[in-house]
C-alpha cells in the first residue's frame, strides 16, 4: 500500500517521479504528491490520482534533480490534500514520504506536542518527520544521525525516503517491513516500492532488507544499519522488460492480464514439465523435496485471491499426494496460537511477495522451526527472500488490482506440486501422473479457445450489469473458484456477491433466491456432476436465474439453465484453470458496463503491506 519513488542524479527528477508514480499507482491512488529540491525544496500534493497531481503542477516550478514522490492508500486520516505525502517538518528542515504504519505514533505525537510541536495532518507520517526534526534541532546532530535515531524509536513498518534543505544534495532511504528497491546507474540512483519504475533506466538494483539504511551523497551510496554498522548490499540484475508493464493496446491491464493467461501458465510450467511430458522438475524444491514429501501436514497461508489458490491446492494435494493440508488466512494464523510441529511445512502463497499478514505468518512459523516454502510472482520480493525454498510463478507483472493471471499461475504451481508429490509418494500411478502432466500441458491452448467466448460473455454481462446481488456455487475444487468469482465481482463492480459450496446453499443462501438473483454455477463434468445438476433444479424451483459454466457439448445442464458458458473438456483436477476464466471476464465486463475503474477499484490496493 502506498507507492514511493525517489531520484537523485543529474537528470530532471520530475518526469522520472511522475512516471514512477504511474507505475506504482496500483499500490494506492487516493492522493499523490511530490517534493523537489533545487536550492529550496518545493512540495506539491493533492487528493486524487497521479494525473490530478500532474494537472496541479502545470505551470509551476518543477525543476530539480533530486526529488521524492508518493501515491497514497490512506491508513491514518482520510484522503485529502493535507494528509497526502510528502510531509514537511514544522520548522521545514525535513521532507519525508512513507509507506507503512508507525504503530506507536500517538505516544510519539503526544511527546512532541508536549514539547511544542503542532500537527497539520492526521497522519502517522507527520509524527515521524517531526520526530526527526526534534532530534536534529535538540541534539544538534547531523541530518543522517537524526534520521537514524528517530527510526530506532519507531515501532511499526516503514519504507521511507527523506530529504532535507540543510543537506540538499543528499537522499536517505530506510526500510523496515515495507519494500524498497534502489536502482543504480552511473552517477544516479532511483528508489521505488518495487522495480517497475526503475527498469526503464537501469537493471542493476539493490533490494533493501529490513533494518537497512541507505544514504546517497555526492554520487555515492552508503548502506548501513540504524546503529551505523556498514553493510555490503548485493547488487542484482533484474530480468523485467518494459513491454510487460504496459497495456499493449488493451483498454485495461485487467483485460490484458486475463488474455495473457495462456502464456502466463506456459511460462509457469516452462522448463518444469519434461519434454516427454513424463516428469515434473521444480528446481526451487530440490533442497526441500524430502521433508515436503514426508510432511505430516502442509499449512498454506495467503490472503485474498492467493488464499483461494491455496484452497484449490488443498483439494489437489490431498487427493493426489494424500498429505493433509490446512489453508489459513495470514491475518488469522498470525494472531491465534496455531499448533505447529517441526515436520509441518508452511507454504506461503503471494503474488506480490509483500503482503504483511502472509509475511508475519512466515515469521511465526519460523519461530517454531517449521520449514517455509514460498509460491510468489514478484522476483526478489520479501517473501521469497525470507523462505527456505520456493517456486516462482513467472506470470509476469500483474498490474490490475484484481488478480487474474497470478491466480491461474499459482494454481498451476500447486497442481505441479500435487502431481509431483503424488508420484514421489506412490499415491498416484505413473500412468495417471503422465495423463495429468499432459492435461496440464494442454491447458494454455484450451484457454486460448475459451477466450474466444469473450463477446458472448459480454452479452451475458449486459443482462446482469444492474443486478444487486450474485451467488456463485461450486463443489470440490470448484468451490474455491466460486469464491474467486464472487471476489472478482465484488472487487471491481461493487456488486455484492457470495461464493458458496453448492450443497451448502440449502443451509442459508437458498432463502435469498428469487427471480432477481443471478446464480453462477460451476457445473463441469466431474464426480459431482449429478449433484450439481440437482442443485440447479433446486434453484430453478425457486425462480433463480442460472448462468452455468459447463463442459463443451453438455446438454443436461444446458436444458435446465438460463445461460451456459462452455469450457473445453479437461481432467477435473485442472478444471479450476478453465472455469475461472469466464468468471474473470464476466466481472470485468460488468464492471466496465457500470462505469467502474476496473484497474483501480475504490478502497483497494494491490499489495497490502499493512496488517
Ligand atoms: C490484495 C489484492 C488481491 C490479492 C491480495 C493478496 O487484497 O487486491 O488481489 O489477492 O492482496 O496479495 P498477494 O500479493 O499476497 O497475493
Coordinates of C-alpha atoms and ligand atoms in Angstrom, one line a residue:
X1 CA 0.0 0.0 0.0
X2 CA 1.2 3.4 -0.9
X3 CA 3.9 3.7 -3.6
X4 CA 7.0 5.6 -3.1
X5 CA 9.5 6.9 -5.7
X6 CA 12.7 8.9 -5.4
X7 CA 15.5 10.1 -7.7
X8 CA 18.9 11.7 -7.1
X9 CA 21.2 12.3 -10.1
X10 CA 21.8 14.7 -12.9
X11 CA 18.5 14.4 -14.8
X12 CA 15.3 16.4 -14.2
X13 CA 13.6 14.4 -11.4
X14 CA 10.0 15.4 -12.1
X15 CA 9.3 13.2 -15.2
X16 CA 11.0 10.3 -13.6
X17 CA 9.0 10.6 -10.4
X18 CA 5.7 11.1 -12.2
X19 CA 6.2 8.1 -14.5
X20 CA 7.3 6.1 -11.4
X21 CA 4.1 7.1 -9.5
X22 CA 2.0 6.0 -12.5
X23 CA 3.7 2.6 -12.4
X24 CA 3.1 2.3 -8.7
X25 CA -0.5 3.6 -8.7
X26 CA -1.8 0.1 -8.2
X27 CA -0.5 0.3 -4.7
X28 CA -2.8 3.2 -3.7
X29 CA -4.5 6.0 -5.6
X30 CA -6.4 8.3 -3.2
X31 CA -3.8 11.1 -3.2
X32 CA -0.4 11.9 -4.6
X33 CA 2.4 14.3 -4.0
X34 CA 5.9 15.2 -5.0
X35 CA 8.8 17.2 -3.4
X36 CA 11.7 18.6 -5.5
X37 CA 14.9 20.2 -4.4
X38 CA 16.6 22.8 -6.5
X39 CA 18.1 25.0 -3.8
X40 CA 14.9 25.4 -1.9
X41 CA 12.5 22.5 -1.6
X42 CA 9.0 22.6 -3.1
X43 CA 6.1 20.3 -2.3
X44 CA 3.0 19.7 -4.4
X45 CA 0.4 17.4 -3.2
X46 CA -3.3 16.8 -3.9
X47 CA -6.2 14.4 -3.2
X48 CA -6.8 12.3 -6.3
X49 CA -4.8 10.4 -8.8
X50 CA -1.3 10.9 -10.2
X51 CA -3.0 12.6 -13.3
X52 CA -4.6 15.1 -10.9
X53 CA -1.1 15.8 -9.5
X54 CA 0.2 16.3 -13.0
X55 CA -2.5 18.8 -13.8
X56 CA -1.9 20.6 -10.5
X57 CA 1.8 21.1 -11.2
X58 CA 1.2 22.5 -14.7
X59 CA 2.9 25.9 -14.9
X60 CA 4.6 25.5 -11.5
X61 CA 8.3 25.3 -10.8
X62 CA 9.1 21.6 -11.3
X63 CA 12.9 21.9 -11.7
X64 CA 15.3 19.9 -9.6
X65 CA 17.5 16.8 -9.9
X66 CA 16.6 15.4 -6.5
X67 CA 13.0 14.5 -5.5
X68 CA 10.7 12.1 -3.8
X69 CA 7.1 11.3 -4.6
X70 CA 4.2 9.3 -3.2
X71 CA 0.9 7.8 -4.2
X72 CA -1.3 7.1 -1.1
X73 CA -3.6 4.4 0.2
X74 CA -5.0 6.0 3.4
X75 CA -4.4 4.4 6.8
X76 CA -4.3 7.3 9.2
X77 CA -6.5 10.2 8.2
X78 CA -8.9 10.4 5.3
X79 CA -7.7 11.1 1.7
X80 CA -7.3 14.9 1.4
X81 CA -4.6 17.4 0.4
X82 CA -3.3 17.8 3.9
X83 CA -2.9 14.1 4.7
X84 CA -1.3 13.5 1.3
X85 CA 2.5 12.9 1.3
X86 CA 5.2 14.3 1.3
X87 CA 5.1 15.7 4.8
X88 CA 7.3 18.6 5.9
X89 CA 8.5 19.0 9.5
X90 CA 7.2 22.0 11.4
X91 CA 10.4 24.1 11.0
X92 CA 10.8 23.0 7.4
X93 CA 14.1 21.2 7.8
X94 CA 12.9 17.8 6.6
X95 CA 10.6 16.3 4.0
X96 CA 9.6 12.7 4.1
X97 CA 7.4 10.1 2.3
X98 CA 6.4 6.9 4.0
X99 CA 4.8 3.6 3.2
X100 CA 3.7 1.6 6.2
X101 CA 2.3 2.3 9.7
X102 CA 4.0 3.8 12.7
X103 CA 2.2 1.9 15.4
X104 CA 3.4 4.0 18.4
X105 CA 2.6 7.3 16.6
X106 CA 0.1 8.5 19.2
X107 CA 2.6 8.1 22.0
X108 CA 5.3 9.9 20.0
X109 CA 2.9 12.6 18.9
X110 CA 1.9 13.3 22.5
X111 CA 5.6 13.7 23.5
X112 CA 6.2 16.1 20.6
X113 CA 3.1 18.1 21.4
X114 CA 4.3 18.4 25.0
X115 CA 7.4 19.9 23.5
X116 CA 5.5 22.4 21.5
X117 CA 5.0 20.7 18.1
X118 CA 1.7 21.2 16.4
X119 CA 0.4 18.9 13.6
X120 CA -1.4 19.8 10.4
X121 CA -2.4 16.4 9.3
X122 CA -3.9 13.3 11.0
X123 CA -1.1 11.0 9.7
X124 CA 1.4 8.9 11.5
X125 CA 4.0 10.1 8.9
X126 CA 3.9 13.7 10.1
X127 CA 4.8 12.5 13.6
X128 CA 7.9 10.7 12.2
X129 CA 9.1 13.8 10.2
X130 CA 8.7 16.0 13.3
X131 CA 10.4 13.5 15.5
X132 CA 13.4 13.5 13.1
X133 CA 13.5 17.3 13.3
X134 CA 13.1 17.4 17.0
X135 CA 16.1 15.1 17.4
X136 CA 18.1 17.1 14.8
X137 CA 17.5 20.5 16.5
X138 CA 17.6 19.4 20.1
X139 CA 20.6 17.1 19.7
X140 CA 22.4 19.3 17.2
X141 CA 23.3 16.2 15.3
X142 CA 23.7 15.7 11.5
X143 CA 20.7 15.0 9.2
X144 CA 21.8 11.4 8.9
X145 CA 22.1 10.8 12.6
X146 CA 18.7 12.4 13.3
X147 CA 17.0 10.1 10.8
X148 CA 18.7 7.0 12.2
X149 CA 18.0 7.9 15.8
X150 CA 14.4 8.7 15.1
X151 CA 13.9 5.4 13.3
X152 CA 15.2 3.5 16.3
X153 CA 12.3 5.0 18.3
X154 CA 9.7 3.8 15.8
X155 CA 7.5 0.7 16.3
X156 CA 5.9 -0.5 13.1
X157 CA 6.6 -0.8 9.4
X158 CA 8.1 1.7 7.1
X159 CA 9.7 2.3 3.8
X160 CA 10.8 6.0 3.9
X161 CA 12.6 8.5 1.7
X162 CA 13.9 11.7 3.4
X163 CA 15.4 14.9 2.0
X164 CA 16.5 18.0 3.9
X165 CA 17.1 21.6 2.8
X166 CA 20.1 21.6 5.1
X167 CA 21.8 18.9 3.1
X168 CA 20.2 19.4 -0.3
X169 CA 22.5 17.1 -2.2
X170 CA 21.6 14.1 -0.2
X171 CA 18.8 11.5 -0.1
X172 CA 18.1 9.0 2.6
X173 CA 16.2 5.7 2.3
X174 CA 15.3 3.2 5.1
X175 CA 13.3 0.1 5.2
X176 CA 11.6 -2.0 7.9
X177 CA 8.7 -4.1 6.7
X178 CA 7.7 -2.1 3.6
X179 CA 9.5 -2.8 0.4
X180 CA 12.1 -0.5 -1.1
X181 CA 14.3 -1.1 -4.2
X182 CA 17.3 1.1 -5.2
X183 CA 18.2 1.3 -8.9
X184 CA 21.8 2.1 -9.6
X185 CA 23.2 3.8 -12.7
X186 CA 26.3 5.9 -13.3
X187 CA 26.0 8.9 -11.0
X188 CA 22.3 8.4 -10.3
X189 CA 20.1 6.4 -8.1
X190 CA 16.4 5.5 -8.3
X191 CA 14.2 4.4 -5.5
X192 CA 10.8 2.7 -5.6
X193 CA 8.5 0.4 -3.8
X194 CA 9.0 -2.2 -6.5
X195 CA 11.3 -2.4 -9.5
X196 CA 8.8 -1.4 -12.2
X197 CA 9.5 2.4 -12.1
X198 CA 13.2 1.6 -12.3
X199 CA 13.6 -0.9 -15.2
X200 CA 13.5 1.7 -18.0
X201 CA 16.6 3.3 -16.6
X202 CA 18.7 0.5 -15.1
X203 CA 18.6 -3.2 -14.5
X204 CA 21.0 -3.1 -11.6
X205 CA 19.2 -3.0 -8.3
X206 CA 19.6 -3.4 -4.5
X207 CA 16.6 -4.9 -2.7
X208 CA 16.8 -3.3 0.7
X209 CA 16.4 -5.6 3.7
X210 CA 14.5 -4.8 6.9
X211 CA 16.7 -2.6 9.1
X212 CA 18.7 -1.3 6.1
X213 CA 19.5 2.4 6.0
X214 CA 21.0 4.0 2.8
X215 CA 22.4 7.4 2.3
X216 CA 23.3 8.8 -1.1
X217 CA 25.6 11.8 -1.3
X218 CA 27.9 13.1 -4.0
X219 CA 27.1 10.2 -6.3
X220 CA 28.0 7.6 -3.7
X221 CA 25.8 5.2 -1.9
X222 CA 26.4 4.0 1.7
X223 CA 24.3 1.3 3.1
X224 CA 24.4 0.6 6.9
X225 CA 22.3 -0.4 9.9
X226 CA 20.5 2.1 12.0
X227 CA 23.3 1.5 14.5
X228 CA 25.8 2.8 11.9
X229 CA 27.4 -0.6 11.1
X230 CA 28.4 -0.8 7.5
X231 CA 26.6 -3.3 5.2
X232 CA 27.6 -4.7 1.8
X233 CA 24.4 -4.7 -0.2
X234 CA 24.0 -7.3 -3.0
X235 CA 23.6 -5.6 -6.4
X236 CA 21.3 -7.8 -8.6
X237 CA 20.4 -7.7 -12.2
X238 CA 16.6 -7.8 -12.8
X239 CA 15.0 -9.5 -15.7
X240 CA 11.9 -7.5 -16.5
X241 CA 11.1 -5.7 -19.7
X242 CA 9.1 -2.6 -20.3
X243 CA 6.5 -4.2 -22.6
X244 CA 5.4 -6.4 -19.8
X245 CA 4.3 -3.5 -17.6
X246 CA 2.4 -1.6 -20.3
X247 CA -1.1 -2.0 -21.6
X248 CA -0.1 -3.2 -25.0
X249 CA -3.3 -2.0 -26.8
X250 CA -5.8 -3.3 -24.2
X251 CA -8.3 -1.0 -22.6
X252 CA -7.3 -2.1 -19.2
X253 CA -4.5 -4.0 -17.5
X254 CA -7.0 -6.5 -16.1
X255 CA -8.2 -7.4 -19.6
X256 CA -4.7 -7.7 -20.9
X257 CA -3.8 -9.9 -17.9
X258 CA -6.9 -12.2 -18.5
X259 CA -5.8 -12.6 -22.1
X260 CA -2.2 -13.3 -21.1
X261 CA -3.1 -16.4 -19.1
X262 CA -2.3 -19.0 -21.8
X263 CA 1.2 -17.5 -21.9
X264 CA 1.5 -16.9 -18.2
X265 CA 0.6 -20.6 -17.5
X266 CA 3.1 -21.7 -20.1
X267 CA 5.8 -19.6 -18.6
X268 CA 4.9 -21.1 -15.2
X269 CA 5.5 -24.7 -16.3
X270 CA 8.2 -23.9 -18.9
X271 CA 11.3 -26.0 -18.2
X272 CA 9.4 -27.7 -15.4
X273 CA 7.5 -30.3 -17.4
X274 CA 9.9 -32.7 -19.1
X275 CA 9.9 -32.7 -22.9
X276 CA 8.3 -36.2 -23.0
X277 CA 5.7 -35.0 -20.5
X278 CA 6.5 -37.8 -18.1
X279 CA 8.2 -35.8 -15.4
X280 CA 8.0 -32.6 -13.4
X281 CA 11.1 -30.8 -12.1
X282 CA 10.7 -28.0 -9.7
X283 CA 14.2 -26.7 -9.1
X284 CA 13.2 -24.5 -6.2
X285 CA 12.0 -27.5 -4.3
X286 CA 15.2 -29.5 -4.7
X287 CA 16.5 -29.0 -1.2
X288 CA 13.2 -29.4 0.5
X289 CA 11.5 -32.2 -1.5
X290 CA 12.2 -34.9 1.0
X291 CA 10.8 -33.0 4.1
X292 CA 7.9 -31.9 1.9
X293 CA 7.1 -35.4 0.7
X294 CA 7.3 -36.7 4.2
X295 CA 5.5 -33.8 5.8
X296 CA 2.9 -34.8 8.4
X297 CA 0.9 -31.8 7.3
X298 CA 1.1 -28.8 4.9
X299 CA -0.2 -25.5 6.0
X300 CA -0.9 -23.0 3.3
X301 CA -1.1 -19.3 4.1
X302 CA -2.3 -16.5 1.9
X303 CA -4.7 -13.6 1.6
X304 CA -7.4 -12.7 -1.0
X305 CA -7.0 -14.5 -4.3
X306 CA -3.9 -16.2 -3.1
X307 CA -5.9 -17.8 -0.3
X308 CA -8.3 -19.1 -2.9
X309 CA -5.4 -20.6 -4.8
X310 CA -4.4 -22.3 -1.6
X311 CA -7.8 -23.9 -1.3
X312 CA -7.5 -25.3 -4.8
X313 CA -4.1 -26.6 -3.7
X314 CA -5.6 -28.3 -0.7
X315 CA -8.0 -30.3 -2.9
X316 CA -5.2 -31.3 -5.2
X317 CA -2.5 -32.2 -2.7
X318 CA -4.9 -34.1 -0.5
X319 CA -6.4 -36.0 -3.5
X320 CA -3.2 -36.8 -5.4
X321 CA -0.4 -36.8 -2.7
X322 CA -2.5 -37.8 0.3
X323 CA -0.9 -35.3 2.6
X324 CA -3.2 -33.4 5.0
X325 CA -3.5 -29.7 4.1
X326 CA -4.9 -26.8 6.0
X327 CA -5.4 -23.4 4.4
X328 CA -5.2 -20.3 6.6
X329 CA -5.6 -16.6 6.2
X330 CA -2.3 -14.9 7.1
X331 CA -4.1 -12.5 9.4
X332 CA -5.9 -15.2 11.4
X333 CA -2.9 -17.6 11.6
X334 CA -0.6 -15.0 12.9
X335 CA -2.7 -13.9 15.8
X336 CA -4.0 -17.2 17.2
X337 CA -1.9 -19.8 18.8
X338 CA -1.6 -22.4 16.0
X339 CA -0.3 -25.8 16.9
X340 CA 2.8 -26.3 14.8
X341 CA 5.1 -29.2 14.6
X342 CA 8.6 -29.4 13.2
X343 CA 7.6 -31.8 10.5
X344 CA 4.9 -29.4 9.2
X345 CA 5.6 -27.4 6.1
X346 CA 4.2 -24.0 5.6
X347 CA 3.6 -22.8 2.1
X348 CA 3.2 -19.0 1.7
X349 CA 1.3 -18.0 -1.4
X350 CA 1.5 -14.4 -2.6
X351 CA 1.5 -12.6 -5.9
X352 CA 3.4 -9.6 -4.7
X353 CA 5.6 -11.4 -2.1
X354 CA 5.0 -8.4 0.2
X355 CA 1.6 -9.0 1.9
X356 CA 2.2 -8.1 5.6
X357 CA 0.0 -10.7 7.1
X358 CA 1.5 -13.5 4.9
X359 CA 5.0 -12.3 5.9
X360 CA 4.0 -12.3 9.6
X361 CA 2.7 -15.9 9.2
X362 CA 6.1 -16.9 7.9
X363 CA 7.9 -15.3 10.8
X364 CA 5.6 -17.1 13.2
X365 CA 6.3 -20.5 11.5
X366 CA 10.0 -19.9 11.7
X367 CA 9.7 -19.4 15.5
X368 CA 8.5 -23.0 15.6
X369 CA 11.3 -24.2 13.3
X370 CA 8.8 -25.0 10.6
X371 CA 10.3 -25.1 7.1
X372 CA 8.7 -22.5 4.9
X373 CA 8.2 -22.6 1.2
X374 CA 7.0 -19.6 -1.0
X375 CA 4.9 -19.5 -4.1
X376 CA 5.4 -16.0 -5.4
X377 CA 5.2 -14.0 -8.6
X378 CA 7.4 -11.0 -7.9
X379 CA 11.0 -12.0 -8.2
X380 CA 13.2 -10.6 -5.4
X381 CA 10.3 -9.6 -3.2
X382 CA 10.3 -10.1 0.6
X383 CA 8.6 -13.5 0.8
X384 CA 11.0 -15.3 -1.5
X385 CA 13.9 -13.8 0.4
X386 CA 12.6 -15.0 3.7
X387 CA 11.6 -18.5 2.8
X388 CA 13.7 -21.7 2.9
X389 CA 12.7 -22.6 -0.6
X390 CA 10.2 -21.7 -3.2
X391 CA 8.7 -21.7 -6.7
X392 CA 8.2 -18.6 -8.7
X393 CA 5.1 -18.4 -10.8
X394 CA 6.7 -16.4 -13.6
X395 CA 3.3 -15.0 -14.7
X396 CA 4.9 -11.6 -15.4
X397 CA 4.0 -8.3 -13.7
X398 CA 0.3 -8.1 -12.7
X399 CA -0.8 -4.5 -12.5
X400 CA -4.6 -4.7 -12.4
X401 CA -5.6 -4.6 -8.8
X402 CA -7.9 -7.6 -9.2
X403 CA -5.7 -10.7 -9.5
X404 CA -6.2 -12.9 -12.6
X405 CA -3.2 -14.4 -14.2
X406 CA -1.4 -14.7 -10.8
X407 CA -4.2 -16.9 -9.6
X408 CA -4.0 -19.4 -12.5
X409 CA -0.2 -19.4 -12.3
X410 CA -0.4 -20.2 -8.5
X411 CA -2.9 -23.0 -9.2
X412 CA -0.5 -24.3 -11.9
X413 CA 2.4 -24.4 -9.4
X414 CA 0.2 -26.1 -6.8
X415 CA -1.0 -28.7 -9.4
X416 CA 2.6 -29.4 -10.4
X417 CA 3.5 -29.9 -6.7
X418 CA 0.5 -32.1 -6.1
X419 CA 1.3 -34.4 -9.1
X420 CA 5.0 -34.5 -8.2
X421 CA 4.4 -35.3 -4.6
X422 CA 1.8 -38.0 -5.7
X423 CA 4.4 -39.6 -7.9
X424 CA 7.1 -39.4 -5.3
X425 CA 4.8 -40.9 -2.6
X426 CA 3.3 -43.5 -4.9
X427 CA -0.1 -42.2 -4.3
X428 CA -0.7 -42.0 -8.0
X429 CA 0.4 -44.3 -10.7
X430 CA 3.0 -43.3 -13.3
X431 CA 0.2 -43.6 -15.9
X432 CA -2.1 -41.3 -14.1
X433 CA 0.8 -38.9 -13.4
X434 CA 1.6 -38.7 -17.1
X435 CA -2.1 -38.2 -18.0
X436 CA -2.2 -35.2 -15.6
X437 CA 1.1 -33.7 -16.9
X438 CA -0.3 -34.0 -20.5
X439 CA -3.5 -32.4 -19.4
X440 CA -1.6 -29.5 -17.8
X441 CA 0.4 -29.0 -20.9
X442 CA -2.7 -28.7 -22.9
X443 CA -4.3 -26.1 -20.7
X444 CA -2.9 -22.9 -22.4
X445 CA -4.3 -23.9 -25.8
X446 CA -7.7 -24.7 -24.2
X447 CA -7.7 -21.2 -22.5
X448 CA -7.0 -19.7 -25.9
X449 CA -10.1 -21.4 -27.3
X450 CA -12.1 -20.3 -24.3
X451 CA -11.1 -16.7 -24.6
X452 CA -12.9 -16.7 -28.0
X453 CA -16.2 -16.6 -26.0
X454 CA -15.3 -13.1 -24.8
X455 CA -18.0 -11.3 -26.8
X456 CA -20.6 -13.9 -25.8
X457 CA -19.7 -13.3 -22.1
X458 CA -20.0 -9.6 -22.7
X459 CA -23.6 -10.2 -24.0
X460 CA -24.4 -12.1 -20.7
X461 CA -22.8 -9.3 -18.7
X462 CA -25.1 -6.8 -20.4
X463 CA -28.1 -8.7 -19.0
X464 CA -26.8 -8.6 -15.4
X465 CA -24.9 -5.4 -15.1
X466 CA -27.5 -3.8 -12.9
X467 CA -28.0 -6.8 -10.6
X468 CA -27.7 -6.1 -6.8
X469 CA -26.5 -9.5 -5.7
X470 CA -24.9 -12.5 -7.2
X471 CA -24.4 -16.0 -5.8
X472 CA -21.6 -18.3 -7.0
X473 CA -21.8 -22.0 -6.4
X474 CA -19.3 -24.9 -6.9
X475 CA -18.3 -28.2 -5.4
X476 CA -14.9 -29.8 -4.8
X477 CA -12.0 -27.9 -6.3
X478 CA -14.5 -25.6 -8.0
X479 CA -15.8 -24.3 -4.7
X480 CA -12.7 -22.1 -4.3
X481 CA -13.4 -20.9 -7.9
X482 CA -16.9 -19.9 -6.8
X483 CA -15.2 -17.9 -4.0
X484 CA -12.8 -16.3 -6.5
X485 CA -15.6 -15.5 -9.0
X486 CA -17.6 -13.7 -6.2
X487 CA -14.4 -11.8 -5.1
X488 CA -13.7 -10.6 -8.6
X489 CA -17.2 -9.2 -9.0
X490 CA -17.2 -7.5 -5.6
X491 CA -13.7 -6.0 -6.1
X492 CA -14.3 -4.3 -9.4
X493 CA -18.0 -3.8 -9.9
X494 CA -19.1 -3.2 -6.2
X495 CA -22.0 -5.7 -6.6
X496 CA -22.5 -7.8 -3.5
X497 CA -21.6 -11.4 -4.3
X498 CA -21.0 -14.6 -2.3
X499 CA -19.3 -17.8 -3.1
X500 CA -20.7 -21.0 -1.5
X501 CA -20.2 -24.8 -1.7
X502 CA -23.2 -25.7 -3.8
X503 CA -24.7 -28.2 -1.3
X504 CA -24.5 -25.6 1.5
X505 CA -26.9 -23.5 -0.5
X506 CA -29.7 -25.3 1.3
X507 CA -28.4 -24.1 4.7
X508 CA -28.9 -20.4 4.1
X509 CA -28.4 -18.8 0.7
X510 CA -31.4 -20.5 -0.7
X511 CA -33.5 -18.0 1.3
X512 CA -32.1 -15.2 -0.9
X513 CA -33.1 -16.8 -4.2
X514 CA -35.8 -15.2 -6.3
X515 CA -36.2 -14.1 -9.9
X516 CA -33.8 -11.2 -9.4
X517 CA -30.9 -13.3 -8.1
X518 CA -28.4 -14.4 -10.8
X519 CA -26.6 -17.6 -9.7
X520 CA -23.4 -18.6 -11.4
X521 CA -23.0 -22.4 -11.1
X522 CA -19.7 -24.2 -11.8
X523 CA -21.1 -27.4 -13.4
X524 CA -18.5 -29.0 -15.5
X525 CA -18.4 -32.8 -15.9
X526 CA -16.8 -34.3 -12.8
X527 CA -17.6 -36.6 -10.0
X528 CA -20.2 -34.3 -8.5
X529 CA -21.9 -33.5 -11.8
X530 CA -25.2 -35.2 -10.9
X531 CA -25.2 -33.5 -7.5
X532 CA -24.7 -30.1 -9.0
X533 CA -27.5 -30.8 -11.5
X534 CA -29.8 -31.3 -8.6
X535 CA -28.7 -28.1 -7.0
X536 CA -29.6 -26.3 -10.2
X537 CA -33.0 -27.9 -10.1
X538 CA -33.4 -26.6 -6.6
X539 CA -32.5 -23.0 -7.8
X540 CA -34.9 -23.2 -10.7
X541 CA -37.7 -24.4 -8.5
X542 CA -37.3 -21.0 -6.7
X543 CA -37.2 -19.0 -9.9
X544 CA -33.4 -18.2 -9.6
X545 CA -31.6 -17.2 -12.8
X546 CA -28.8 -19.7 -13.6
X547 CA -25.7 -19.0 -15.5
X548 CA -23.9 -22.3 -15.7
X549 CA -20.3 -22.9 -16.6
X550 CA -20.4 -26.3 -18.4
X551 CA -18.2 -28.7 -20.3
X552 CA -18.4 -28.2 -24.0
X553 CA -21.2 -30.2 -25.6
X554 CA -23.1 -30.6 -22.3
X555 CA -26.9 -30.9 -22.9
X556 CA -28.3 -31.8 -19.5
X557 CA -27.3 -28.7 -17.6
X558 CA -27.9 -26.6 -20.6
X559 CA -31.5 -27.6 -20.7
X560 CA -32.0 -26.5 -17.1
X561 CA -30.1 -23.2 -17.1
X562 CA -30.9 -19.8 -18.4
X563 CA -27.4 -19.2 -19.8
X564 CA -24.4 -21.5 -20.3
X565 CA -20.8 -20.7 -20.9
X566 CA -18.9 -23.7 -22.3
X567 CA -15.3 -24.6 -21.4
X568 CA -13.2 -27.2 -23.1
X569 CA -13.2 -30.7 -21.6
X570 CA -10.3 -31.4 -19.2
X571 CA -9.3 -33.6 -16.3
X572 CA -11.3 -32.5 -13.3
X573 CA -8.0 -31.8 -11.4
X574 CA -7.4 -28.8 -13.7
X575 CA -10.9 -27.6 -14.2
X576 CA -10.2 -24.5 -11.9
X577 CA -7.8 -23.2 -14.5
X578 CA -10.5 -23.2 -17.2
X579 CA -13.7 -22.3 -15.2
X580 CA -12.2 -19.3 -13.6
X581 CA -11.6 -17.5 -16.9
X582 CA -15.3 -16.9 -17.8
X583 CA -15.9 -15.6 -14.2
X584 CA -13.0 -13.1 -14.6
X585 CA -14.4 -11.9 -17.9
X586 CA -17.9 -11.7 -16.6
X587 CA -16.8 -9.5 -13.7
X588 CA -14.6 -7.4 -16.0
X589 CA -17.4 -6.7 -18.4
X590 CA -20.0 -6.0 -15.7
X591 CA -17.6 -3.5 -14.0
X592 CA -16.9 -1.7 -17.3
X593 CA -20.6 -1.5 -18.1
X594 CA -21.2 0.0 -14.7
X595 CA -18.5 2.6 -15.4
X596 CA -16.2 1.4 -12.7
X597 CA -12.5 1.9 -12.7
X598 CA -11.5 -1.7 -13.3
X599 CA -7.8 -1.4 -12.7
X600 CA -8.0 0.8 -9.7
X601 CA -11.2 -0.2 -7.8
X602 CA -12.2 2.1 -4.9
X603 CA -10.6 1.5 -1.5
X604 CA -8.4 -1.4 -2.7
X605 CA -4.7 -1.7 -3.2
X606 CA -2.8 -4.4 -5.0
X607 CA -0.2 -5.0 -2.4
X608 CA -1.3 -4.8 1.2
X609 CA 1.8 -4.1 3.2
X610 CA 0.0 -3.1 6.3
X611 CA -1.8 -5.5 8.6
Ligands
LIG1 C1 -4.9 -7.6 -2.2 C2 -5.1 -7.6 -3.6 C3 -5.6 -9.0 -4.0 C4 -4.6 -10.1 -3.6 C5 -4.3 -10.0 -2.1 C6 -3.1 -10.8 -1.7 O1 -6.1 -7.7 -1.5 O2 -6.1 -6.6 -4.0 O3 -5.7 -9.1 -5.5 O4 -5.1 -11.3 -3.9 O5 -4.0 -8.6 -1.7 O6 -2.0 -10.3 -2.3 P1 -0.7 -11.2 -2.6 O7 0.2 -10.3 -3.3 O8 -0.2 -11.7 -1.3 O9 -1.1 -12.3 -3.4

